Structures are given as structure tokens and as C-alpha cells.
Coordinates of C-alpha atoms in Angstrom, one line a residue:
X1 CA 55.3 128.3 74.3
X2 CA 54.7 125.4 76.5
X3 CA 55.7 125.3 80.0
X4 CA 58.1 122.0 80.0
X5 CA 59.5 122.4 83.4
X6 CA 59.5 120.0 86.1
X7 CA 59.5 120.1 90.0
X8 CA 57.2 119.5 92.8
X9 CA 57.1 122.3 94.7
X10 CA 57.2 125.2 92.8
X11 CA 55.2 123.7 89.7
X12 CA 53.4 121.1 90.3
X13 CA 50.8 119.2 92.9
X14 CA 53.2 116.4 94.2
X15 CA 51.6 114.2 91.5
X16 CA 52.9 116.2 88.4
X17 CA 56.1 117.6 87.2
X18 CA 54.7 120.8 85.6
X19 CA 52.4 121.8 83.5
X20 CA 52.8 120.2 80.2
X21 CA 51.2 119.8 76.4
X22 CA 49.6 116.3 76.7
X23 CA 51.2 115.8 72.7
X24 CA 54.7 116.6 74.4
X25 CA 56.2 113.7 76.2
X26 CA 59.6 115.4 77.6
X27 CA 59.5 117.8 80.7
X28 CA 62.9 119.5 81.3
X29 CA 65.1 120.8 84.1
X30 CA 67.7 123.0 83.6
X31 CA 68.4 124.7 87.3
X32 CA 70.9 127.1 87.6
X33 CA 72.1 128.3 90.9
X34 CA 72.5 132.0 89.7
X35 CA 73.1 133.3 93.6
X36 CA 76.0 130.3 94.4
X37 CA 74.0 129.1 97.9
X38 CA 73.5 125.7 96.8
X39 CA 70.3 125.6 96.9
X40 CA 68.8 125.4 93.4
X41 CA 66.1 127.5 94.3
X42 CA 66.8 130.6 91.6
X43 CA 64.2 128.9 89.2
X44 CA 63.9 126.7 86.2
X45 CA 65.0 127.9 83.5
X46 CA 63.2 125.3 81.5
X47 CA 60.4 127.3 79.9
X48 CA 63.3 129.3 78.0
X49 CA 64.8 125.9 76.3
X50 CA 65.3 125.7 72.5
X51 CA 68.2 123.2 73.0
X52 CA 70.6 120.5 74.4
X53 CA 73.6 119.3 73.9
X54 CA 75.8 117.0 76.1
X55 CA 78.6 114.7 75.7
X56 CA 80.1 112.5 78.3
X57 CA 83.0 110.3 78.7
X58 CA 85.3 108.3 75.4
X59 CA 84.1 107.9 72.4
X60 CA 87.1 105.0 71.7
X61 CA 88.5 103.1 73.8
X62 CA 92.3 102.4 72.9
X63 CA 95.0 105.8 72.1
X64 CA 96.8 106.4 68.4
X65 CA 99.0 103.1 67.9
X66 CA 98.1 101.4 71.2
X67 CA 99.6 104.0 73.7
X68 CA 97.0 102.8 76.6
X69 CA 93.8 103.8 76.7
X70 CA 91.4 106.8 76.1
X71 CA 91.2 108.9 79.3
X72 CA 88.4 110.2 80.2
X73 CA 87.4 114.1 79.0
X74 CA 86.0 116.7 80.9
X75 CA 82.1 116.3 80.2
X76 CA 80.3 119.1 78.3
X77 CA 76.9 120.4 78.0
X78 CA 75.7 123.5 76.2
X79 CA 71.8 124.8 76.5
X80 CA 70.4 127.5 74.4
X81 CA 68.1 129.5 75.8
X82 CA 65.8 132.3 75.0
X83 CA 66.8 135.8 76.1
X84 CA 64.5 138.3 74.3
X85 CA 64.3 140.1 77.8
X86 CA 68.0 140.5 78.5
X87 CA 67.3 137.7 81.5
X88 CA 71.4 136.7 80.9
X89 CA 72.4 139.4 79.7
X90 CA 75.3 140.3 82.9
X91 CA 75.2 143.9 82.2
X92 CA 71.3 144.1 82.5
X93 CA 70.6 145.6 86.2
X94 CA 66.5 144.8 85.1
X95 CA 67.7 141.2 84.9
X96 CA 65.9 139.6 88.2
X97 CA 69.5 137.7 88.3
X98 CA 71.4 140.6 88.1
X99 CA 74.4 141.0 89.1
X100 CA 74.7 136.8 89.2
X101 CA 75.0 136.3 86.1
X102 CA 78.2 134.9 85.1
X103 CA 80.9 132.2 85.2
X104 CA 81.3 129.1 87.9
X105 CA 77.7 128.8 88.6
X106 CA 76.8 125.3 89.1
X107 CA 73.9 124.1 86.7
X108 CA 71.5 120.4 86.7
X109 CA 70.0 119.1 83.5
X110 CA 67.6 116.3 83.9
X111 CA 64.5 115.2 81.9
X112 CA 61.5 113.4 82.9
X113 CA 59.6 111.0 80.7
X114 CA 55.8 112.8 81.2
X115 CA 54.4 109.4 79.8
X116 CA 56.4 107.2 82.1
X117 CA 56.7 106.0 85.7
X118 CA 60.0 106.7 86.1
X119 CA 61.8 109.3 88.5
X120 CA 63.7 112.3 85.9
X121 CA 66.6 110.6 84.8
X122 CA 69.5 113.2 85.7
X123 CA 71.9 114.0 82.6
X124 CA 74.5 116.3 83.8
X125 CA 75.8 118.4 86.6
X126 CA 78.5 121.1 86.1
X127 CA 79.6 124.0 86.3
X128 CA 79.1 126.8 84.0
X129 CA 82.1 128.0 82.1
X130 CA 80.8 130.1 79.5
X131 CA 77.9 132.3 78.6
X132 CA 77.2 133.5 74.9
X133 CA 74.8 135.5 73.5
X134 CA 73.5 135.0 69.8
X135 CA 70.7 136.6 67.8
X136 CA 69.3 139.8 68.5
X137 CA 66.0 141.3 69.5
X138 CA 63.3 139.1 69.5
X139 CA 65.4 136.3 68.2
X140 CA 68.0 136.9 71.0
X141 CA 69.3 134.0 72.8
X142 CA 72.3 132.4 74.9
X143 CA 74.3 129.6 74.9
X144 CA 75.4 128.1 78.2
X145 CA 78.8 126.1 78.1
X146 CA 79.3 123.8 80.9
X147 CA 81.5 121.4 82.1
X148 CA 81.8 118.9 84.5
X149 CA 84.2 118.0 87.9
X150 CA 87.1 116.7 85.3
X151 CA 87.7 120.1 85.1
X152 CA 88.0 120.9 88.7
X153 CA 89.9 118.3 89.0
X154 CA 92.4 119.5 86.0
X155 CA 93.1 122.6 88.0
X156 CA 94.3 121.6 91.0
X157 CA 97.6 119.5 92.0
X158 CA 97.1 116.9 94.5
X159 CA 99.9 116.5 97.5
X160 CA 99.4 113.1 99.7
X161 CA 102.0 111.9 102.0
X162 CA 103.6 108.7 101.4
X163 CA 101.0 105.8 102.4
X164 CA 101.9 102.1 102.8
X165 CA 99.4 99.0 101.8
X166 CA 96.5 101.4 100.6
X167 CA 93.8 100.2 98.3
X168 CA 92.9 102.6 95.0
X169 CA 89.3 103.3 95.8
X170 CA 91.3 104.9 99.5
X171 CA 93.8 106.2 97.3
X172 CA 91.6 108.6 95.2
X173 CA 90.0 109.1 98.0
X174 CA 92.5 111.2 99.3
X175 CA 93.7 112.8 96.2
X176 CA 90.2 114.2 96.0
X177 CA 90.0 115.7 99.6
X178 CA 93.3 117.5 98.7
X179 CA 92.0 119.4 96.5
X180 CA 88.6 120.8 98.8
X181 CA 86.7 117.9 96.4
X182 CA 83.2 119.1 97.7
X183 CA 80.4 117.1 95.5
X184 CA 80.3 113.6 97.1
X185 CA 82.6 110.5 95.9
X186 CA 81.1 106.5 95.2
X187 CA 84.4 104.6 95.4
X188 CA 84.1 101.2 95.3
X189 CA 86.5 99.2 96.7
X190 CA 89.4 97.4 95.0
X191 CA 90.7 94.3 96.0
X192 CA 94.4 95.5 95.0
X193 CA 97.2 96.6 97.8
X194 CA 99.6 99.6 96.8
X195 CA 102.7 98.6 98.7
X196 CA 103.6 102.7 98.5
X197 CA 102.0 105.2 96.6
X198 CA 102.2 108.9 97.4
X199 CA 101.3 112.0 95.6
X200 CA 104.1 114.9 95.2
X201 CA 102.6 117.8 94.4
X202 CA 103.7 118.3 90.7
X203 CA 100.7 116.5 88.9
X204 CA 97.4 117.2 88.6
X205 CA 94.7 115.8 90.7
X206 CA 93.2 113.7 87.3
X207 CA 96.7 112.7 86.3
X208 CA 97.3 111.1 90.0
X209 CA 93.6 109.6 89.8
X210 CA 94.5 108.4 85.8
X211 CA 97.5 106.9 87.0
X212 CA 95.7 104.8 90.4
X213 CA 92.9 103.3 87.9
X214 CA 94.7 102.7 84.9
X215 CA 97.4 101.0 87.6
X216 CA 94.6 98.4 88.3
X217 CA 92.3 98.5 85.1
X218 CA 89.7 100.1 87.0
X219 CA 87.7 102.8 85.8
X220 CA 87.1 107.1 87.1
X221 CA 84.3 108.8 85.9
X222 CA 81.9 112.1 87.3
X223 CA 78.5 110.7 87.1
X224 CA 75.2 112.6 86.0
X225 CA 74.7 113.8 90.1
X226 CA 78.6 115.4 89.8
X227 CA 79.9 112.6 92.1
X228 CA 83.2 111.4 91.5
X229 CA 83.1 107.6 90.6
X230 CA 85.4 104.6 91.0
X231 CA 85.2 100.8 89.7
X232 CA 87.6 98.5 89.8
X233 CA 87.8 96.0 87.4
X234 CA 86.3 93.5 89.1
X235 CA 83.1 94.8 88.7
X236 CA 80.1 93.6 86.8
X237 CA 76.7 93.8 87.5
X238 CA 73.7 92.7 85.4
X239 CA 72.8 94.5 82.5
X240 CA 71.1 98.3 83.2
X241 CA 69.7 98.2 79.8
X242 CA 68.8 96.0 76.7
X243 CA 69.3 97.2 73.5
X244 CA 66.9 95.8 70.7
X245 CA 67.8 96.3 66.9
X246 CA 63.9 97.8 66.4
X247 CA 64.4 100.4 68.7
X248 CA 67.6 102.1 67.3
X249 CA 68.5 103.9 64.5
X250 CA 70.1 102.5 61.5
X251 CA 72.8 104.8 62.0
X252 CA 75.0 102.1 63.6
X253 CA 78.8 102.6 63.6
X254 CA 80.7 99.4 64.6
X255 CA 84.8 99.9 63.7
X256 CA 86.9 97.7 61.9
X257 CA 87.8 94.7 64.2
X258 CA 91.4 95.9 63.3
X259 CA 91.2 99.3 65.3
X260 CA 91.6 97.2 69.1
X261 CA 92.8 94.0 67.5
X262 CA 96.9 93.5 69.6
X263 CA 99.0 91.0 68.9
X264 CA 101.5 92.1 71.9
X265 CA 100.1 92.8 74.8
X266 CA 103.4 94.9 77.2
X267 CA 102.9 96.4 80.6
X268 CA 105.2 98.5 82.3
X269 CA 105.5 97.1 86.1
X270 CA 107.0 99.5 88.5
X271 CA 108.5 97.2 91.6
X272 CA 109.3 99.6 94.4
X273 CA 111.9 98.6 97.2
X274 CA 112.1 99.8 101.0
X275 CA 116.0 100.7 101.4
X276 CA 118.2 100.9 104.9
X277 CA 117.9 104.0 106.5
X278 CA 120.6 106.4 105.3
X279 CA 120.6 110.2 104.1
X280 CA 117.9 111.4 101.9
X281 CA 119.0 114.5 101.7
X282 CA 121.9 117.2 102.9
X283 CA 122.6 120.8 103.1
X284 CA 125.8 121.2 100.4
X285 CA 127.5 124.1 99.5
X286 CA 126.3 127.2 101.6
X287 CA 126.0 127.6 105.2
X288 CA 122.8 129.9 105.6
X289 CA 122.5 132.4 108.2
X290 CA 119.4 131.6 111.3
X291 CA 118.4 135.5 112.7
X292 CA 117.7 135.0 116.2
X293 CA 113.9 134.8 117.8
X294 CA 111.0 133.0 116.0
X295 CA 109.7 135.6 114.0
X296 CA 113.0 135.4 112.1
X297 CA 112.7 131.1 111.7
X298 CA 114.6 130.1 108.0
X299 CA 112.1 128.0 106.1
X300 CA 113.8 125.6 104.0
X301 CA 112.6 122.8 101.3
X302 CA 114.4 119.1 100.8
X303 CA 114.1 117.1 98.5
X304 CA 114.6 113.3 99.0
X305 CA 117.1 111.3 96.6
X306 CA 118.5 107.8 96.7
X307 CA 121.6 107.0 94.4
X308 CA 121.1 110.8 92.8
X309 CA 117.7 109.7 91.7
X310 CA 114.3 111.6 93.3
X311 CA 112.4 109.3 95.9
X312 CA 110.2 109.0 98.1
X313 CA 110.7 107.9 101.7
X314 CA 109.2 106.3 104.9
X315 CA 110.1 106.4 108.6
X316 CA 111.7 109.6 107.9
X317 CA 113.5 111.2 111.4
X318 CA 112.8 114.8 112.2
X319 CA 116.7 115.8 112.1
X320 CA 117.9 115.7 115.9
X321 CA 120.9 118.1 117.2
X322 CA 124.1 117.4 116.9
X323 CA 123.5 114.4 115.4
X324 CA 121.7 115.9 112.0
X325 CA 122.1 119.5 112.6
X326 CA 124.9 122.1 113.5
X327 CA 124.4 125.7 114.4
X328 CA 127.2 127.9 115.1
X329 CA 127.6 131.5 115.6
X330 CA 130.4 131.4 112.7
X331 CA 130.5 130.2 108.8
X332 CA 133.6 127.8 109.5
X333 CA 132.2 126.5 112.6
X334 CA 134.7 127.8 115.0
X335 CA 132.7 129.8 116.8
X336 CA 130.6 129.3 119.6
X337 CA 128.1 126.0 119.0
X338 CA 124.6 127.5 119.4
X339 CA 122.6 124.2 118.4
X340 CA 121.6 123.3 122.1
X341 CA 119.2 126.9 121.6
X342 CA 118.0 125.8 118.3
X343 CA 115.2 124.4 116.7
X344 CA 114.0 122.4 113.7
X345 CA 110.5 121.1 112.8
X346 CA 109.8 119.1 110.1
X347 CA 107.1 118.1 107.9
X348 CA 107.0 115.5 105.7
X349 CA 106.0 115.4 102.0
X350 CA 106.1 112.3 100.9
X351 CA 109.2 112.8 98.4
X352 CA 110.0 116.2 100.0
X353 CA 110.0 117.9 103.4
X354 CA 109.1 121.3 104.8
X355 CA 111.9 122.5 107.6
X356 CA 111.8 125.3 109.6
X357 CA 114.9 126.0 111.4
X358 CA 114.7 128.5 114.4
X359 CA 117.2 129.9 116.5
X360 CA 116.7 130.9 120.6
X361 CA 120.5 131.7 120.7
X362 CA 120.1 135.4 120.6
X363 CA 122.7 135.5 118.5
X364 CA 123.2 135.1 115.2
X365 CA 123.9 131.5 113.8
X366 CA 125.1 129.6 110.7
X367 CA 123.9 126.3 109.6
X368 CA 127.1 124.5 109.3
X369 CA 125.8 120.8 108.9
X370 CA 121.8 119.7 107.9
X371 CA 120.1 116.5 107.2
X372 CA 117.3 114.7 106.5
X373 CA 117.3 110.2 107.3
X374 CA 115.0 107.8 106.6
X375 CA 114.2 105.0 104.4
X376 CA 114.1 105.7 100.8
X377 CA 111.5 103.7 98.6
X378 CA 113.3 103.0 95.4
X379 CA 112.6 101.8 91.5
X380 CA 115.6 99.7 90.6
X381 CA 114.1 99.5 87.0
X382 CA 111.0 99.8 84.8
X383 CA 110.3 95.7 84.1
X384 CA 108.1 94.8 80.8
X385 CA 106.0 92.4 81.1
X386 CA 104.7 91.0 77.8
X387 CA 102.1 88.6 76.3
X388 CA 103.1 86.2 74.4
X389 CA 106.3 86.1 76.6
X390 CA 108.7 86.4 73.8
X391 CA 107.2 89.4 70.8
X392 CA 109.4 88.2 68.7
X393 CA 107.7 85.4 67.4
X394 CA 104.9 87.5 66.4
X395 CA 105.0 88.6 62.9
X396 CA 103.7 92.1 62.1
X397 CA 103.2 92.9 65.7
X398 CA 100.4 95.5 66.6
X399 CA 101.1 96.6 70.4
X400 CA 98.9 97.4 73.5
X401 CA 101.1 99.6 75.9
X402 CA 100.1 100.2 79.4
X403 CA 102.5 102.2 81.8
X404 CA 101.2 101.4 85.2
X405 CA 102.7 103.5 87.5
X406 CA 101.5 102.3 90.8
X407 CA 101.5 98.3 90.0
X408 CA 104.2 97.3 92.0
X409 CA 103.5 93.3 92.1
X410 CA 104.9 91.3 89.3
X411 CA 102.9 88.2 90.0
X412 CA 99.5 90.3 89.7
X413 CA 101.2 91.7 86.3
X414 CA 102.1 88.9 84.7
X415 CA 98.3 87.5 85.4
X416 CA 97.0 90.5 84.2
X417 CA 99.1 90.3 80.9
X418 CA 97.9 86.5 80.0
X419 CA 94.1 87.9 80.6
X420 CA 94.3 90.9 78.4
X421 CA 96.9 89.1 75.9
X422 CA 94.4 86.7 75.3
X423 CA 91.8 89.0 75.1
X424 CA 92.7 92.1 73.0
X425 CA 94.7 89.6 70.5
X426 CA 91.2 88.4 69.4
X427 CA 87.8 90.4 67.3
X428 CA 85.6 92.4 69.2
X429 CA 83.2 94.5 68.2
X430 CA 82.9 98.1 69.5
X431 CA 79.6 99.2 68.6
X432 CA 78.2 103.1 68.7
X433 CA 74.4 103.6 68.3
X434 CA 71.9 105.7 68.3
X435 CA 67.9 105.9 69.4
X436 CA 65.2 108.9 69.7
X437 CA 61.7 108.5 71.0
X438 CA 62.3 105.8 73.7
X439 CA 63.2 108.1 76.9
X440 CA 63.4 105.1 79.0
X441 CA 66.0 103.5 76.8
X442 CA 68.0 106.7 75.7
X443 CA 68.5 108.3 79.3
X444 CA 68.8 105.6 81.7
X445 CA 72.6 104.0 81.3
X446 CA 75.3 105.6 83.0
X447 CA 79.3 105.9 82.3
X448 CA 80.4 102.2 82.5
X449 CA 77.3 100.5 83.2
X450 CA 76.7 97.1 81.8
X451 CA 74.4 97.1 78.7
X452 CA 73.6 94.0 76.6
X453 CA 72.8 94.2 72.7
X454 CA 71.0 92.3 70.5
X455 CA 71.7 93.4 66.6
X456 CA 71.2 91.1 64.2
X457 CA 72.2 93.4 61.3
X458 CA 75.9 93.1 63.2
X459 CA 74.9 89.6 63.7
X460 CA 75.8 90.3 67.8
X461 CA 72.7 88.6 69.7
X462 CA 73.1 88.5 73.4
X463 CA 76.2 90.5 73.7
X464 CA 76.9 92.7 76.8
X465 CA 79.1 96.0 77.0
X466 CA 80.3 98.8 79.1
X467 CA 79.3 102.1 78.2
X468 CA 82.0 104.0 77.7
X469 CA 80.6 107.0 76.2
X470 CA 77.2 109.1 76.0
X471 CA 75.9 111.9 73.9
X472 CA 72.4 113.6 73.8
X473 CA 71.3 116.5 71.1
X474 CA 68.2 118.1 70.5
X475 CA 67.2 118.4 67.1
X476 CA 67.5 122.0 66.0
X477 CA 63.8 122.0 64.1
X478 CA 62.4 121.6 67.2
X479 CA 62.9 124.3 69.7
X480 CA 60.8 122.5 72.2
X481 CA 63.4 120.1 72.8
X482 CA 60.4 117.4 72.2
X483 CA 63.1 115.2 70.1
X484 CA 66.1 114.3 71.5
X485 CA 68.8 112.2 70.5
X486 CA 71.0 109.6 71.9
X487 CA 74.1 108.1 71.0
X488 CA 75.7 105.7 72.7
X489 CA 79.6 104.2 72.7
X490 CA 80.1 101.0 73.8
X491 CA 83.7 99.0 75.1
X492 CA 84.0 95.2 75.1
X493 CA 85.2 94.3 78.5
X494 CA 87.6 91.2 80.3
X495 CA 85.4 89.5 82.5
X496 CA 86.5 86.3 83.9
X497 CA 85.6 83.6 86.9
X498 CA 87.2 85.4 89.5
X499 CA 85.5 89.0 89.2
X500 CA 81.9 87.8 87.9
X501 CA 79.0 88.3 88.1
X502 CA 75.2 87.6 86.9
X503 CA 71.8 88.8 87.9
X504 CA 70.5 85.4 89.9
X505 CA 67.3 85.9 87.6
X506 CA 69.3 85.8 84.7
X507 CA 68.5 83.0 81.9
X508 CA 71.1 82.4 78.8
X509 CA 70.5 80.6 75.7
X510 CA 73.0 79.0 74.0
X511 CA 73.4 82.0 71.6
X512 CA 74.7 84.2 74.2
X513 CA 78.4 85.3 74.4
X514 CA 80.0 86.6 77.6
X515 CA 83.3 88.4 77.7
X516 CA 82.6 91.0 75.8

């Protein structure tokens, strides 16, 4: 079996990337890091590869009926391996990776074009999630299931405190250290303002990060490194990679223009308001006994409400004695007043707060009066805001509906809603195709990069496109993973005067059509 593994310092000089059949053109990584150090250094299990499959990011772009779009999946990869010596099997003490072999073990695929000059173009990093054996004795083998940081990310529930004027880009930011988010972030930054955004604690860390780019059209992704990725919308770069009709396949999928054709464009604005300051919440109905000393502190949780309804608040006051508090050494307050020997601390939530109430008395105490002030930040309503401005004069209307929880400025909506009115009310093609036996065209585009595509069988010539989607396979007849290949999804995007821009070598004919 060939050796197709690549790296410099274990198997090569510093001017190869392993030893390799001259007829073979692919050299594969596939490091696993079997002892969890971080190091990559357990070996490349490469020269055991009979297969690849990966699939990152959306495969189409709009939901059933126009419900918003796609989110982004947790990314996938599964490698088969050969195992005729038991090397994964996790009850095999022989195994040199015994006992390590198992679930949550972080894992790199990459692949390196031997016939090339580029670096290995990197295809996926994640975290192993299952391991399965198939075949037996000589034909034994594994498959490896992996997935990506959208699945970390799925597991964990972010909790931010309420912040005021804070960009997205600084916004995810701090959903993902939350959550321990441990393999690097590339957040670019937004031009857009939150007035007040907050994370509660109820909703996943993805949902909170959904909900902040889908706010401002921008787009989250984990890349082929495992970083965690944010674009607004404003950006546009030059194209990464030119399609040409005689390099792909003539397996071409391209949708009817009906599938992302809207009449109606309707976006749910959500205008938040700073109230006076005033009671957010208030201990009701029970007076709770305080044992004396600090060791015996009552913990108690508040949540904040404005007109009955759940809130957030800002400039929230640490409740003060006497004036927010009451402690008393009986239920009906008639005792003796033991607030001037109590305590309470409070920390703040965003829509909830944390108080721990102690007592220094050395007697016992009642709570006889509790609350928490501040300034609630309120939704007086949900307001639509629609393109064409009045639906009804739209006949058969087919609807694009986008709930943007954190876009709180009407102005910036309505904008928004002429743009994308315009826009998704006209034909755009959404093109998915496929190539094998050009490594420097099949593995070079990343989630969301800018392609251009020139298919004259569609008759598109000049036409540029965000990636929204990749997939690679091996093909199955050829266990030395010599074949590979690539399919690629692609998403007509809004681009307009104010967010873009061209590569200042660029040249255009009159042929070539922007916007898309």
C-alpha cells in the first residue's frame, strides 16, 4: 500500500510531504490526537486511509415556505480506516493507543496536492464522536464519525450580562468565551450597534450566535482550522476561485428560479425601550427565614418583569436596607428590626439576578420586605416591516420571513427590506456543482468565500457567488483515496455601493453581472 501521508518532520526532508507513488497525486493527513495533549504528535493515520467523506455548511439557502434562512449544521466528516491489527479497536491493550482510544478526540484532515505548489489545503477539524468497526479479519476496518465546533457549541447555554451599544462581531464574541470556547475566533467586525442585547441563560450558545447574525444578515460558520467565523454582510472580497464549465462535471444541479423567488419580502423589527427606574422584581407571598452567621446565607433567584412581562434591565441597584430590604426577628414584622446586621449581595444577570441574603444578627430573622430597582428595557410590540409596503397588492404572494431578534432600529430595517425586496422578488440562479481531478480548484474555497462562475450550459458567464456549502467523497473503488470528489453549493448574494468591493486588478467585460 502506498505511504500517502504528509508532514515534514516525521516523514519527510523539509522539501517533501512523504513518501509517495509518483502516479498518485494526493498525499493525506488524517492526525488524531489519541492522548488529548494537543499536540498532534500520536501519528498519521494516513497510511491506513480507504476513505473520506465530509460535508460542511447548507446545502439551500432559504427554509420550507420562506421561514428565514437555512442555519448552518454541525459539519461532518467520516474516515474509514484499516484495522486488520485491532489498532482502534478500544478493548485491545496490544493497541499502541491503548487505552486512548475513544470518543472527544480532536482529529485534522487536510490533503496536499503532490503535483502542486500549494501549502495542504486543510478540510476539516473536529472532534471525534463516534468510532465503528466494520468487516472482519483481514478485511477489518473502522469508521471515524466526526463533527465539528457547531456541536460544542449546541451543548452549551450561553449567559452574558446585559450590554449596551455593542457591535455583533463583540457580541459573539462573548457568547463564545461563556461557554470555555477554546479553538481561536476570526470575527470581523460589523458596522451595526445593538442598543441592548443580553444573553439569559436559557438558549443555546448557536441559537444566541443564529439570532446576532441573522439580526444583521451576517453570516457564522467553523472554518476548516476549527475557528469560529464571523462576516457581516458587508463583506465582499474578490473572487477565491474561478469556476470554468471544462473543468466540472456535467452533473450540474441549478433549482428552479421559483424555489428563492419572494414576492413579499416581511421582517420582524424588535424596538427595545429604556423605562424609569421602578421595581423589577419583589418578594410576594412568603416571608423566608435568614439563619444567623454566613455559613447559613439564603441564596435566592429574581427574575426581572416590567408590566407582568420578563425583561431585562440596566442600572440595576444592589437592594439597600431599609429602603429595599426588611429583616425582622418575627414573620409579621413586630419583632425586633434586625436589618442594620444584615446583608445582601447581588449579582446581576442581565434579565435575572443572583441574591444572597445573610444575617450577622445572631438571631434568627424573617425577610418581611425584598426588592430589586432598576431600569427595565422593554418591547412595546413586535413591528413588521414589509416590502412592497402594502402585501396586499401582491397577487399570489410567496413570502420571505425574517425574525430578527436583536434589530432594534427601524430606519436600518426598513432599508434593509427595500434591498432584499428588491432583490429576492427577482431570478437567481443557485447553482450546485461538482469537479474531481483539479485539487487546486476542488479544495481551495472556504464557507462563504466569493467564487465566480462561468457556465455557458446555464448560460451564467461572469457570475459571482458565496459558497454556502461544501462536500468531498472518495470514490469507494479506490481505496487509495487517489479520486476525490467535490461538490460545491453556491448562494446568490445582495451586494450594493455601500458594502462593495472589487479586487483593484479586477477587469469586467460587458458580459459580467454583479449582485449575484
Amino acid at each position: 500500500m502506498t505511504d500517502r501521508r504528509y508532514g515534514i518532520n516525521k516523514y519527510g526532508d523539509g522539501k517533501k510531504y512523504g513518501a509517495s507513488d509518483l502516479r498518485e497525486g494526493l498525499a493525506w493527513n488524517v492526525s488524531i490526537d489519541w492522548d488529548g495533549d494537543g499536540l498532534f504528535d500520536d501519528g498519521n493515520e494516513a497510511s491506513r486511509l480507504t476513505g473520506v467523506s465530509i460535508s460542511r455548511g447548507r446545502k439551500k439557502l432559504l427554509q420550507a415556505v420562506g421561514q428565514g434562512f437555512e442555519n448552518i449544521p454541525t459539519g461532518t466528516a467520516v474516515v474509514t480506516l484499516r484495522n486488520d491489527d485491532g489498532r482502534f479497536d478500544g478493548w485491545n491493550t496490544s493497541s499502541p493507543l491503548y487505552p486512548n482510544v475513544g470518543y472527544g478526540k480532536e482529529i485534522i484532515i487536510s490533503v496536499r496536492d503532490l503535483n502542486g505548489t500549494d501549502s495542504p489545503y486543510p478540510l476539516f477539524y473536529g472532534t471525534i464522536m463516534d468510532i465503528v468497526p466494520v468487516g472482519y479479519g483481514g478485511n477489518a476496518k473502522v469508521m471515524i464519525h466526526a463533527s465539528d465546533g457547531m456541536d460544542y457549541l449546541r451543548n452549551y447555554v450561553a449567559s452574558v450580562a446585559i450590554q449596551e451599544n455593542i457591535t455583533p462581531d463583540t457580541a459573539i464574541g462573548k457568547v463564545l468565551d461563556s461557554i470555555g470556547w477554546r479553538w481561536g475566533k476570526d470575527l470581523s467586525s460589523s458596522m451595526d450597534t445593538i442598543r441592548y442585547w443580553w444573553a439569559s441563560g436559557n438558549k443555546q450558545a448557536i441559537s444566541e450566535i443564529e439570532d446576532l447574525a441573522l439580526s444583521f444578515l451576517g453570516y457564522f460558520f467553523i472554518s476548516t482550522t476549527g475557528t469560529a467565523c464571523f462576516l457581516p454582510r458587508t463583506h465582499v472580497s474578490a473572487s477565491v476561485v474561478d469556476y470554468m464549465q471544462e473543468k466540472l462535471l456535467k452533473d450540474i444541479d441549478n433549482p428552479q428560479p421559483y424555489e428563492l423567488q419572494r414576492s413579499v419580502t416581511r421582517l420582524k423589527v424588535h424596538p427595545r425601550y429604556q423605562a424609569a427606574t421602578g421595581t423589577l422584581w419583589q418578594l410576594l407571598g412568603n416571608t423566608p427565614s435568614v439563619q444567623t452567621g454566613a455559613a447559613n446565607a439564603l441564596t435566592l433567584f429574581a427574575n426581572y418583569s416590567y408590566n407582568n412581562v420578563p425583561v431585562p434591565a440596566v442600572n440595576v441597584i444592589t437592594p439597600v436596607a431599609t429602603t429595599d430590604f426588611l429583616i425582622n426577628s418575627q414573620t409579621d414584622g413586630l419583632g425586633t428590626n434586625l436589618t442594620g446586621s444584615c446583608t445582601v449581595s447581588m449579582t446581576g444577570f442581565g434579565d435575572t439576578a443572583k441574591l444572597v441574603i445573610t444575617n450577622n444578627s445572631g438571631t434568627l430573622g424573617y425577610i418581611t420586605f425584598l426588592r430589586i430597582r432598576g431600569d427595565a428595557i422593554y418591547e412595546p410590540n413586535v413591528s413588521d416591516v414589509t416590502y412592497p409596503d402594502d402585501p396586499s397588492t401582491v397577487r399570489n404572494p410567496r413570502e420571505l420571513v425574517l425574525d430578527l431578534i436583536w434589530q432594534q432600529d427601524l430606519n436600518t430595517a426598513v432599508d434593509i427590506a427595500n434591498i432584499m425586496g428588491a432583490f429576492y422578488g427577482g431570478n437567481h440562479p443557485i447553482p450546485n456543482v461538482k469537479m474531481e481531478a483539479y485539487p487546486d480548484f476542488q479544495f481551495k474555497t472556504e464557507l462563504f468565500d466569493i467564487v465566480s462562475l462561468a457556465l455557458p450550459y446555464l448560460g451564467l458567464s461572469g457570475e459571482t457567488f458565496r459558497v454556502g456549502g461544501i462536500e468531498y467523497e472518495t470514490d469507494a473503488q479506490y481505496e487509495n483515496c487517489q479520486k476525490v470528489q467535490t461538490r460545491i453549493y453556491m448562494e446568490p448574494y445582495i451586494s450594493g455601493a455601500d458594502f462593495m468591493q472589487w479586487d483593484t486588478n479586477a477587469t469586467w467585460d460587458t458580459s459580467t453581472v454583479f449582485g449575484y
